PDB file of C-alpha atoms in Angstrom:
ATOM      1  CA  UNK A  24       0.000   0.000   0.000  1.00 55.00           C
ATOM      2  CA  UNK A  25       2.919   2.467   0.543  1.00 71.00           C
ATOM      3  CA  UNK A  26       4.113   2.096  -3.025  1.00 74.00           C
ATOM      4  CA  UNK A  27       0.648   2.924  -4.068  1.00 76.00           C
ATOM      5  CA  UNK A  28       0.597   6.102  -1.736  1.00 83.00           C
ATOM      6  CA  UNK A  29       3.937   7.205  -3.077  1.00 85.00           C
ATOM      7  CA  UNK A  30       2.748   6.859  -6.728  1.00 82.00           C
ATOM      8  CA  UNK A  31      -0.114   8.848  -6.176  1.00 84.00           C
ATOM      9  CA  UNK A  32       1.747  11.567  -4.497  1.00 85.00           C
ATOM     10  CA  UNK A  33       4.218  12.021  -7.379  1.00 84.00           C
ATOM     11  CA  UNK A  34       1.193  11.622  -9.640  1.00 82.00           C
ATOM     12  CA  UNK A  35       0.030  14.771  -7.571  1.00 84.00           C
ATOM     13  CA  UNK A  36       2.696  16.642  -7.025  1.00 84.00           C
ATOM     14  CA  UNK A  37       3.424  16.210 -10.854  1.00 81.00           C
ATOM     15  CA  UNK A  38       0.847  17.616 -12.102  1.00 79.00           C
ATOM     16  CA  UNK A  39       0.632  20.847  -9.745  1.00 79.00           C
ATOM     17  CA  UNK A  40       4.006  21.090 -10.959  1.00 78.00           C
ATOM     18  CA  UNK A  41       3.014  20.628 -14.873  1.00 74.00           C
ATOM     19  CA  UNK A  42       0.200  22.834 -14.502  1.00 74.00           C
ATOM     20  CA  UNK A  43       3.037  25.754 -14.151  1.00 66.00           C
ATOM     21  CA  UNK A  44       1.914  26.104 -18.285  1.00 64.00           C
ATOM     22  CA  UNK A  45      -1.414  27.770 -17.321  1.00 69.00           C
ATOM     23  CA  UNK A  46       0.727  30.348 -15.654  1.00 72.00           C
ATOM     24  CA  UNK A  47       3.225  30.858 -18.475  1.00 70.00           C
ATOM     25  CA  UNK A  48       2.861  35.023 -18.230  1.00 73.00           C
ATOM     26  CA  UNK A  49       4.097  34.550 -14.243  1.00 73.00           C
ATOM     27  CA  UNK A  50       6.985  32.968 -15.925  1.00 72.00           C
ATOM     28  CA  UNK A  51       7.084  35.623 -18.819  1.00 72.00           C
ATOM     29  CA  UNK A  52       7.364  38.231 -16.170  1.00 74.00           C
ATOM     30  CA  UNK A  53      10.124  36.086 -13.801  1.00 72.00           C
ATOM     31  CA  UNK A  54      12.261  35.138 -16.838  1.00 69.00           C
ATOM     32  CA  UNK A  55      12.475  38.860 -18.201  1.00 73.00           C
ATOM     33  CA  UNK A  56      13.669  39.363 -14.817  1.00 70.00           C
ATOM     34  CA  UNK A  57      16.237  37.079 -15.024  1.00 72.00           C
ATOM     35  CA  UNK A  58      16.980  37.672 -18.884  1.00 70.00           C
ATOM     36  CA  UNK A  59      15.758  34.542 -19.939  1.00 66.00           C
ATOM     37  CA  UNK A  60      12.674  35.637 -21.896  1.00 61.00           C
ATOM     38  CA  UNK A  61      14.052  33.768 -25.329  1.00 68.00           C
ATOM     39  CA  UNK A  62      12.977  30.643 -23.895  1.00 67.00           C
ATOM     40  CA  UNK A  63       9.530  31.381 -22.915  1.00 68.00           C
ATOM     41  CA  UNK A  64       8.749  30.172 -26.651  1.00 71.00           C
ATOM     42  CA  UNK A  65       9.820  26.703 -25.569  1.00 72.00           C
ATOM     43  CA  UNK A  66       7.635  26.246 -22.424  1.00 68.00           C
ATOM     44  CA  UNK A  67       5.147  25.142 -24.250  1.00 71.00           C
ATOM     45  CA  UNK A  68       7.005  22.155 -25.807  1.00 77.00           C
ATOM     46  CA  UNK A  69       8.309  21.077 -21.803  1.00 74.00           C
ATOM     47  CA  UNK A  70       5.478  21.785 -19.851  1.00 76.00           C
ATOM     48  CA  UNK A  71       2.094  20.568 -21.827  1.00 80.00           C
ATOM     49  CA  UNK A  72       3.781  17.016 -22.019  1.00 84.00           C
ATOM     50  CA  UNK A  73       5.114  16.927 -18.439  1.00 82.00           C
ATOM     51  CA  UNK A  74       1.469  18.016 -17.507  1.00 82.00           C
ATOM     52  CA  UNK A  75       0.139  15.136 -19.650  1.00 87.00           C
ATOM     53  CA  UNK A  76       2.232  12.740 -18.671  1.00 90.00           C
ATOM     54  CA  UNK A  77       1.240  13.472 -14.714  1.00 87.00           C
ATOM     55  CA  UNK A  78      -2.193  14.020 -15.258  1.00 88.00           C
ATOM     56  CA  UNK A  79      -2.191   9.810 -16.536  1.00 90.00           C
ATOM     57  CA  UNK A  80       0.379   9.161 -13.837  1.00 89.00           C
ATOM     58  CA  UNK A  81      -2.283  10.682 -11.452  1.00 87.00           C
ATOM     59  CA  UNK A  82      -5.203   8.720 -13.381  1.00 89.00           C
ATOM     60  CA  UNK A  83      -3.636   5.380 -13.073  1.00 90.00           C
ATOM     61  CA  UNK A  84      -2.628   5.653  -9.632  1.00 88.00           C
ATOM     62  CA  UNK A  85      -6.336   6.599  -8.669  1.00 87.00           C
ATOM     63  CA  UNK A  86      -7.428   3.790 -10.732  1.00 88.00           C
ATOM     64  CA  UNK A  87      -5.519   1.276  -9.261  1.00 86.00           C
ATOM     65  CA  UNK A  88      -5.912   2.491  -5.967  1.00 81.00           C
ATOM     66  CA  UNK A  89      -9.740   1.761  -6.567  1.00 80.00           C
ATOM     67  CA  UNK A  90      -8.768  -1.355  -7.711  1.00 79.00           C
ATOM     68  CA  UNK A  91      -6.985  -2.685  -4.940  1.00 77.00           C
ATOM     69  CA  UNK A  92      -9.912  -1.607  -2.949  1.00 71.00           C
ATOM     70  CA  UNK A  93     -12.114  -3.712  -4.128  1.00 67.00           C
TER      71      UNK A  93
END
């Protein structure tokens, strides 16, 4: 049961952390900052597949979490 736990917390965690992309002008603002702004055109290409990736890692922990339930 802990390895289940774990996987849904990293499922979590994840996708909070892939979700950054709906927040890409916070970024905008914190890279021009920093003087990084020519790679805000590549968040896009890093962060909607990290987010997709979590969001099943999330989906498959829940499901198998329901399975073992059963």
């Amino acid at each position: 049961m802990g390895r289940n736990k774990k996987l849904f917390s990293v499922g979590i965690a994840g996708t909070v952390i892939a979700a950054l992309c709906c927040f890409t002008p916070v970024l905008v603002i914190l890279f021009g900052v920093v003087g990084l702004s020519a790679l805000v055109g590549y968040l896009d290409y890093v962060l909607l597949p990290a987010l997709a990736f979590f969001l099943g890692l999330t989906i498959y922990a829940v499901y198998r979490r329901k399975k073992m339930a059963c």
